[in-house]
Structure formats: structure tokens, C-alpha cells
Amino acid sequence: MDISIIIINTNEKHFLEPLLNSIKENVQRVAYEVIVVDNNSTDGSREMLKDRFRDVKSVEMDHNAGFSKANNRGAQVAKGKYLLILNPDAIVCENALEKMYDFLEKERSVAVVGCKLLNPDGTLQRSCGIFPNLQTEFFIRTFFNRLFPKSKLAGAYQLGSWDYSTVAEVDWVTGACLMIRKELFDQLGGFDEQMYMYYEDVDLCYRVWRSGGKIYFLPDAAVYHYLGGSWRKNRQIPIFNGCKSSLYFFRKHYQSWKAPVLKLLMMLEILVFYILFLPFSILSRENIAVVKSRLKGYNSSLKYLIKDSIPGNLT
């Protein structure tokens, strides 16, 4: 078995079916298996797999275990030389997986490879970058990275000034489509299960880098990605989990003084949202459900950060 494709599904039936069809149509030259780890879906996903995709291995969780734990569960039953971590809201283009596989076969010092991610309209998604630091966090938390996404400084975290057109060594590639040597994945203990979702891919790449492995971006392999999937309209979960996971990452890997500074930057982000973005969203008549979900996300993050600051409540 060359590649084990691991897909985490949480009520994403409408995305999962076309993804599985795209794999069947566009992956021809390598031996592969597809493992779908289902996070207790209730939308008919499990029944669809049994009826229409009987060759797919299905691992059924009895609760929503999150991204890290579910991927690790899938890796436990995987037989491939390489693992491909793939989001359910993706469409695989012709030869994309073969190109990633060939690159890892040829470049023995490379441990992880990511591909070019495209929006449904064919425009580029920024899917790799440098490891986070306080400077990148400042521009993210003050929203300058959104205002100036192509700036070499403000957009540094996702290499905003780069056109993603050449093969390049990078610090991290997104877990939306990430291929890694299974032996190394197992040696590193897989994804950190303390991270429910977000930053788990950056954390894995950081540990790969610390172990001496290289991470590369491969522009010739392409995958379409419906960025955000089910989180497009419900922003509460990604905002809150992004807050928790980034703080956890800093505490895990960096000097102890940096996490408190990051918390101050997070407080600044919440303040900017309340003062500027919330009134603007209301006045511009943005979708009220999306605005409410963002507000809930920042409210939850604020409560978490306040509780985290109280001695004895460190998480």
C-alpha cells in the first residue's frame, strides 16, 4: 500500500461524496486506501458509505473527537507507506496525489509535503508559511494580515508576498492536504490530541522540523478546497478553538514569557472586534447569524482567557 488517505467527516455528506468520487477518478498510478473516520455524524454519511463506497474503510466514533484524535485513530488502521491527511471539503485533481508521492519517494530528506490549494473559482488559497511568532500574531490579532494579505510583513505567516508558483521548503503546510511518512508520524505520536482543532498541523510540522525532517510545498499538485466548510456560517467554534490551540502551541514550544504576551494580543483582537468590526458588521447588514456566531466565539475566548489568568486555573 502506497498511500493511506485519511478523511475526517463530521456531518459533511454533501462534501464527502464528491471528494470520494474525485479520488476514484483521479488517482490511478499508486496503490491507495481510503479511511473515513466519522465523528458521530447524523446526516446520513455512514449509510452513504455503506451503500455507495463499500471499498472505503469506515471508522465510526461514538462522539465528535475533533481533528487530532480522529486522524490518529485513522492512522492506527492505516497500511500505507505514506499518510495523506485530507479535508472532506476538498476535490482531488488529476495526478495530484501521485505527484506528492513521487516527490517524497525521490527526496528522502523530505518528511512532509503539501500541495497547492485552490478556491472553487480557481484562485489561490494560502496554505503554508512560517512558524508563528509574536510578530505574526500581532498582525493576525490586529487584522492587518487581512487588510494587507500580500504584504511581506503583515502577511508573513502565510507568505503573503510569495506567489506559490515554485517548489519551496517551508515551515508548515496546512492539514487540509498534508502527506507525511507514516513511520515518522508514528514515531512522533501523531497529532497532539490536546489540540481539538486548529494549529495541530503547525504543531506536527514543528515537531517534524525539530526531528530533522523537511517540509515542502509542491505547486504542481493541486486540490480544490471549500475553505471553512461547515464553519463558514458558524464562526464560534473556529474562533474559540483557534484561541485555545495557539496559546497551547506557544506554551508547548516557546519561552515561557511569550504566552502572556500572546494573551495580551488576543485581548487586543477581541477589543478591536467589539469596537470596530461588530458595529461595522451590524451597519453593513451582514448575515446576522454569522455576526452572532463571531460574537459568541469572541465572548467564549474572552471568558477562557480571563479564567486562564486566574492562579490555579491554568489549562
PDB file of N, CA and C in Angstrom, residues 50-104:
ATOM      1  N   LYS A  50     -21.726   2.962   3.381  1.00  0.00           N
ATOM      2  CA  LYS A  50     -22.060   1.542   3.302  1.00  0.00           C
ATOM      3  C   LYS A  50     -22.756   1.198   1.990  1.00  0.00           C
ATOM      4  N   ASP A  51     -23.551   2.127   1.468  1.00  0.00           N
ATOM      5  CA  ASP A  51     -24.327   1.858   0.258  1.00  0.00           C
ATOM      6  C   ASP A  51     -23.520   2.088  -1.020  1.00  0.00           C
ATOM      7  N   ARG A  52     -22.695   3.162  -1.052  1.00  0.00           N
ATOM      8  CA  ARG A  52     -22.089   3.579  -2.313  1.00  0.00           C
ATOM      9  C   ARG A  52     -20.564   3.448  -2.357  1.00  0.00           C
ATOM     10  N   PHE A  53     -19.923   3.333  -1.203  1.00  0.00           N
ATOM     11  CA  PHE A  53     -18.459   3.288  -1.182  1.00  0.00           C
ATOM     12  C   PHE A  53     -18.006   2.153  -0.259  1.00  0.00           C
ATOM     13  N   ARG A  54     -18.310   0.951  -0.662  1.00  0.00           N
ATOM     14  CA  ARG A  54     -18.018  -0.209   0.189  1.00  0.00           C
ATOM     15  C   ARG A  54     -16.530  -0.521   0.287  1.00  0.00           C
ATOM     16  N   ASP A  55     -15.739   0.013  -0.636  1.00  0.00           N
ATOM     17  CA  ASP A  55     -14.297  -0.205  -0.582  1.00  0.00           C
ATOM     18  C   ASP A  55     -13.604   0.755   0.373  1.00  0.00           C
ATOM     19  N   VAL A  56     -14.337   1.724   0.895  1.00  0.00           N
ATOM     20  CA  VAL A  56     -13.778   2.683   1.848  1.00  0.00           C
ATOM     21  C   VAL A  56     -13.816   2.095   3.252  1.00  0.00           C
ATOM     22  N   LYS A  57     -12.699   2.199   3.957  1.00  0.00           N
ATOM     23  CA  LYS A  57     -12.671   1.768   5.350  1.00  0.00           C
ATOM     24  C   LYS A  57     -13.356   2.828   6.206  1.00  0.00           C
ATOM     25  N   SER A  58     -14.284   2.427   7.009  1.00  0.00           N
ATOM     26  CA  SER A  58     -15.014   3.369   7.850  1.00  0.00           C
ATOM     27  C   SER A  58     -14.715   3.104   9.312  1.00  0.00           C
ATOM     28  N   VAL A  59     -14.271   4.142  10.002  1.00  0.00           N
ATOM     29  CA  VAL A  59     -14.034   4.075  11.442  1.00  0.00           C
ATOM     30  C   VAL A  59     -15.055   4.987  12.094  1.00  0.00           C
ATOM     31  N   GLU A  60     -15.929   4.427  12.892  1.00  0.00           N
ATOM     32  CA  GLU A  60     -17.029   5.187  13.468  1.00  0.00           C
ATOM     33  C   GLU A  60     -16.745   5.534  14.922  1.00  0.00           C
ATOM     34  N   MET A  61     -16.701   6.834  15.201  1.00  0.00           N
ATOM     35  CA  MET A  61     -16.516   7.318  16.565  1.00  0.00           C
ATOM     36  C   MET A  61     -17.890   7.503  17.209  1.00  0.00           C
ATOM     37  N   ASP A  62     -17.962   7.330  18.521  1.00  0.00           N
ATOM     38  CA  ASP A  62     -19.244   7.488  19.209  1.00  0.00           C
ATOM     39  C   ASP A  62     -19.464   8.903  19.727  1.00  0.00           C
ATOM     40  N   HIS A  63     -18.530   9.813  19.387  1.00  0.00           N
ATOM     41  CA  HIS A  63     -18.662  11.221  19.744  1.00  0.00           C
ATOM     42  C   HIS A  63     -17.792  12.025  18.788  1.00  0.00           C
ATOM     43  N   ASN A  64     -17.933  13.342  18.795  1.00  0.00           N
ATOM     44  CA  ASN A  64     -17.097  14.194  17.966  1.00  0.00           C
ATOM     45  C   ASN A  64     -15.742  14.352  18.651  1.00  0.00           C
ATOM     46  N   ALA A  65     -14.770  13.595  18.195  1.00  0.00           N
ATOM     47  CA  ALA A  65     -13.469  13.546  18.841  1.00  0.00           C
ATOM     48  C   ALA A  65     -12.540  14.668  18.410  1.00  0.00           C
ATOM     49  N   GLY A  66     -12.942  15.462  17.433  1.00  0.00           N
ATOM     50  CA  GLY A  66     -12.087  16.518  16.943  1.00  0.00           C
ATOM     51  C   GLY A  66     -11.130  16.026  15.873  1.00  0.00           C
ATOM     52  N   PHE A  67     -10.316  16.947  15.357  1.00  0.00           N
ATOM     53  CA  PHE A  67      -9.444  16.658  14.225  1.00  0.00           C
ATOM     54  C   PHE A  67      -8.268  15.766  14.605  1.00  0.00           C
ATOM     55  N   SER A  68      -7.566  16.106  15.668  1.00  0.00           N
ATOM     56  CA  SER A  68      -6.334  15.393  16.016  1.00  0.00           C
ATOM     57  C   SER A  68      -6.601  13.943  16.408  1.00  0.00           C
ATOM     58  N   LYS A  69      -7.503  13.746  17.334  1.00  0.00           N
ATOM     59  CA  LYS A  69      -7.770  12.396  17.826  1.00  0.00           C
ATOM     60  C   LYS A  69      -8.339  11.507  16.724  1.00  0.00           C
ATOM     61  N   ALA A  70      -9.219  12.055  15.895  1.00  0.00           N
ATOM     62  CA  ALA A  70      -9.822  11.251  14.827  1.00  0.00           C
ATOM     63  C   ALA A  70      -8.777  10.853  13.787  1.00  0.00           C
ATOM     64  N   ASN A  71      -7.876  11.765  13.434  1.00  0.00           N
ATOM     65  CA  ASN A  71      -6.816  11.419  12.490  1.00  0.00           C
ATOM     66  C   ASN A  71      -5.883  10.356  13.065  1.00  0.00           C
ATOM     67  N   ASN A  72      -5.569  10.476  14.334  1.00  0.00           N
ATOM     68  CA  ASN A  72      -4.725   9.462  14.962  1.00  0.00           C
ATOM     69  C   ASN A  72      -5.403   8.100  14.955  1.00  0.00           C
ATOM     70  N   ARG A  73      -6.711   8.103  15.134  1.00  0.00           N
ATOM     71  CA  ARG A  73      -7.449   6.828  15.095  1.00  0.00           C
ATOM     72  C   ARG A  73      -7.388   6.236  13.694  1.00  0.00           C
ATOM     73  N   GLY A  74      -7.515   7.071  12.688  1.00  0.00           N
ATOM     74  CA  GLY A  74      -7.404   6.584  11.321  1.00  0.00           C
ATOM     75  C   GLY A  74      -6.020   6.048  11.011  1.00  0.00           C
ATOM     76  N   ALA A  75      -4.991   6.723  11.535  1.00  0.00           N
ATOM     77  CA  ALA A  75      -3.613   6.290  11.289  1.00  0.00           C
ATOM     78  C   ALA A  75      -3.332   4.923  11.919  1.00  0.00           C
ATOM     79  N   GLN A  76      -4.043   4.596  12.979  1.00  0.00           N
ATOM     80  CA  GLN A  76      -3.834   3.308  13.642  1.00  0.00           C
ATOM     81  C   GLN A  76      -4.204   2.122  12.754  1.00  0.00           C
ATOM     82  N   VAL A  77      -5.150   2.315  11.861  1.00  0.00           N
ATOM     83  CA  VAL A  77      -5.580   1.208  10.994  1.00  0.00           C
ATOM     84  C   VAL A  77      -4.999   1.346   9.584  1.00  0.00           C
ATOM     85  N   ALA A  78      -4.205   2.399   9.344  1.00  0.00           N
ATOM     86  CA  ALA A  78      -3.657   2.650   8.011  1.00  0.00           C
ATOM     87  C   ALA A  78      -2.530   1.680   7.689  1.00  0.00           C
ATOM     88  N   LYS A  79      -2.462   1.259   6.426  1.00  0.00           N
ATOM     89  CA  LYS A  79      -1.445   0.316   5.962  1.00  0.00           C
ATOM     90  C   LYS A  79      -0.443   0.951   5.007  1.00  0.00           C
ATOM     91  N   GLY A  80      -0.639   2.200   4.638  1.00  0.00           N
ATOM     92  CA  GLY A  80       0.192   2.828   3.625  1.00  0.00           C
ATOM     93  C   GLY A  80       1.562   3.251   4.120  1.00  0.00           C
ATOM     94  N   LYS A  81       2.478   3.390   3.173  1.00  0.00           N
ATOM     95  CA  LYS A  81       3.813   3.909   3.460  1.00  0.00           C
ATOM     96  C   LYS A  81       3.728   5.381   3.820  1.00  0.00           C
ATOM     97  N   TYR A  82       2.760   6.068   3.211  1.00  0.00           N
ATOM     98  CA  TYR A  82       2.524   7.481   3.472  1.00  0.00           C
ATOM     99  C   TYR A  82       1.085   7.692   3.917  1.00  0.00           C
ATOM    100  N   LEU A  83       0.895   8.696   4.754  1.00  0.00           N
ATOM    101  CA  LEU A  83      -0.445   9.112   5.150  1.00  0.00           C
ATOM    102  C   LEU A  83      -0.772  10.417   4.439  1.00  0.00           C
ATOM    103  N   LEU A  84      -1.961  10.493   3.868  1.00  0.00           N
ATOM    104  CA  LEU A  84      -2.451  11.755   3.329  1.00  0.00           C
ATOM    105  C   LEU A  84      -3.600  12.215   4.205  1.00  0.00           C
ATOM    106  N   ILE A  85      -3.385  13.299   4.919  1.00  0.00           N
ATOM    107  CA  ILE A  85      -4.434  13.913   5.727  1.00  0.00           C
ATOM    108  C   ILE A  85      -5.200  14.844   4.798  1.00  0.00           C
ATOM    109  N   LEU A  86      -6.500  14.603   4.633  1.00  0.00           N
ATOM    110  CA  LEU A  86      -7.271  15.324   3.624  1.00  0.00           C
ATOM    111  C   LEU A  86      -8.621  15.750   4.192  1.00  0.00           C
ATOM    112  N   ASN A  87      -8.950  17.025   4.025  1.00  0.00           N
ATOM    113  CA  ASN A  87     -10.239  17.528   4.494  1.00  0.00           C
ATOM    114  C   ASN A  87     -11.385  16.981   3.640  1.00  0.00           C
ATOM    115  N   PRO A  88     -12.565  16.823   4.224  1.00  0.00           N
ATOM    116  CA  PRO A  88     -13.703  16.315   3.451  1.00  0.00           C
ATOM    117  C   PRO A  88     -14.223  17.315   2.425  1.00  0.00           C
ATOM    118  N   ASP A  89     -13.945  18.611   2.629  1.00  0.00           N
ATOM    119  CA  ASP A  89     -14.436  19.640   1.704  1.00  0.00           C
ATOM    120  C   ASP A  89     -13.406  19.946   0.622  1.00  0.00           C
ATOM    121  N   ALA A  90     -12.867  18.883   0.031  1.00  0.00           N
ATOM    122  CA  ALA A  90     -11.839  19.014  -1.000  1.00  0.00           C
ATOM    123  C   ALA A  90     -12.231  18.206  -2.234  1.00  0.00           C
ATOM    124  N   ILE A  91     -11.606  18.550  -3.357  1.00  0.00           N
ATOM    125  CA  ILE A  91     -11.737  17.798  -4.593  1.00  0.00           C
ATOM    126  C   ILE A  91     -10.324  17.574  -5.130  1.00  0.00           C
ATOM    127  N   VAL A  92      -9.959  16.313  -5.336  1.00  0.00           N
ATOM    128  CA  VAL A  92      -8.615  15.971  -5.779  1.00  0.00           C
ATOM    129  C   VAL A  92      -8.508  16.103  -7.292  1.00  0.00           C
ATOM    130  N   CYS A  93      -7.487  16.828  -7.747  1.00  0.00           N
ATOM    131  CA  CYS A  93      -7.256  16.981  -9.181  1.00  0.00           C
ATOM    132  C   CYS A  93      -6.400  15.822  -9.708  1.00  0.00           C
ATOM    133  N   GLU A  94      -6.376  15.688 -11.026  1.00  0.00           N
ATOM    134  CA  GLU A  94      -5.678  14.581 -11.667  1.00  0.00           C
ATOM    135  C   GLU A  94      -4.192  14.579 -11.317  1.00  0.00           C
ATOM    136  N   ASN A  95      -3.704  13.412 -10.903  1.00  0.00           N
ATOM    137  CA  ASN A  95      -2.286  13.168 -10.598  1.00  0.00           C
ATOM    138  C   ASN A  95      -1.754  13.941  -9.392  1.00  0.00           C
ATOM    139  N   ALA A  96      -2.604  14.626  -8.648  1.00  0.00           N
ATOM    140  CA  ALA A  96      -2.108  15.408  -7.511  1.00  0.00           C
ATOM    141  C   ALA A  96      -1.442  14.516  -6.471  1.00  0.00           C
ATOM    142  N   LEU A  97      -2.096  13.441  -6.109  1.00  0.00           N
ATOM    143  CA  LEU A  97      -1.548  12.560  -5.084  1.00  0.00           C
ATOM    144  C   LEU A  97      -0.303  11.840  -5.582  1.00  0.00           C
ATOM    145  N   GLU A  98      -0.311  11.455  -6.867  1.00  0.00           N
ATOM    146  CA  GLU A  98       0.856  10.792  -7.428  1.00  0.00           C
ATOM    147  C   GLU A  98       2.077  11.709  -7.405  1.00  0.00           C
ATOM    148  N   LYS A  99       1.876  12.993  -7.689  1.00  0.00           N
ATOM    149  CA  LYS A  99       2.984  13.947  -7.686  1.00  0.00           C
ATOM    150  C   LYS A  99       3.553  14.130  -6.279  1.00  0.00           C
ATOM    151  N   MET A 100       2.688  14.165  -5.285  1.00  0.00           N
ATOM    152  CA  MET A 100       3.161  14.271  -3.903  1.00  0.00           C
ATOM    153  C   MET A 100       3.924  13.012  -3.503  1.00  0.00           C
ATOM    154  N   TYR A 101       3.380  11.877  -3.895  1.00  0.00           N
ATOM    155  CA  TYR A 101       4.023  10.589  -3.611  1.00  0.00           C
ATOM    156  C   TYR A 101       5.394  10.510  -4.276  1.00  0.00           C
ATOM    157  N   ASP A 102       5.467  10.868  -5.553  1.00  0.00           N
ATOM    158  CA  ASP A 102       6.739  10.816  -6.285  1.00  0.00           C
ATOM    159  C   ASP A 102       7.783  11.721  -5.644  1.00  0.00           C
ATOM    160  N   PHE A 103       7.356  12.886  -5.180  1.00  0.00           N
ATOM    161  CA  PHE A 103       8.288  13.826  -4.563  1.00  0.00           C
ATOM    162  C   PHE A 103       8.893  13.241  -3.293  1.00  0.00           C
ATOM    163  N   LEU A 104       8.076  12.628  -2.478  1.00  0.00           N
ATOM    164  CA  LEU A 104       8.581  12.030  -1.244  1.00  0.00           C
ATOM    165  C   LEU A 104       9.450  10.812  -1.532  1.00  0.00           C
TER     166      LEU A 104
END
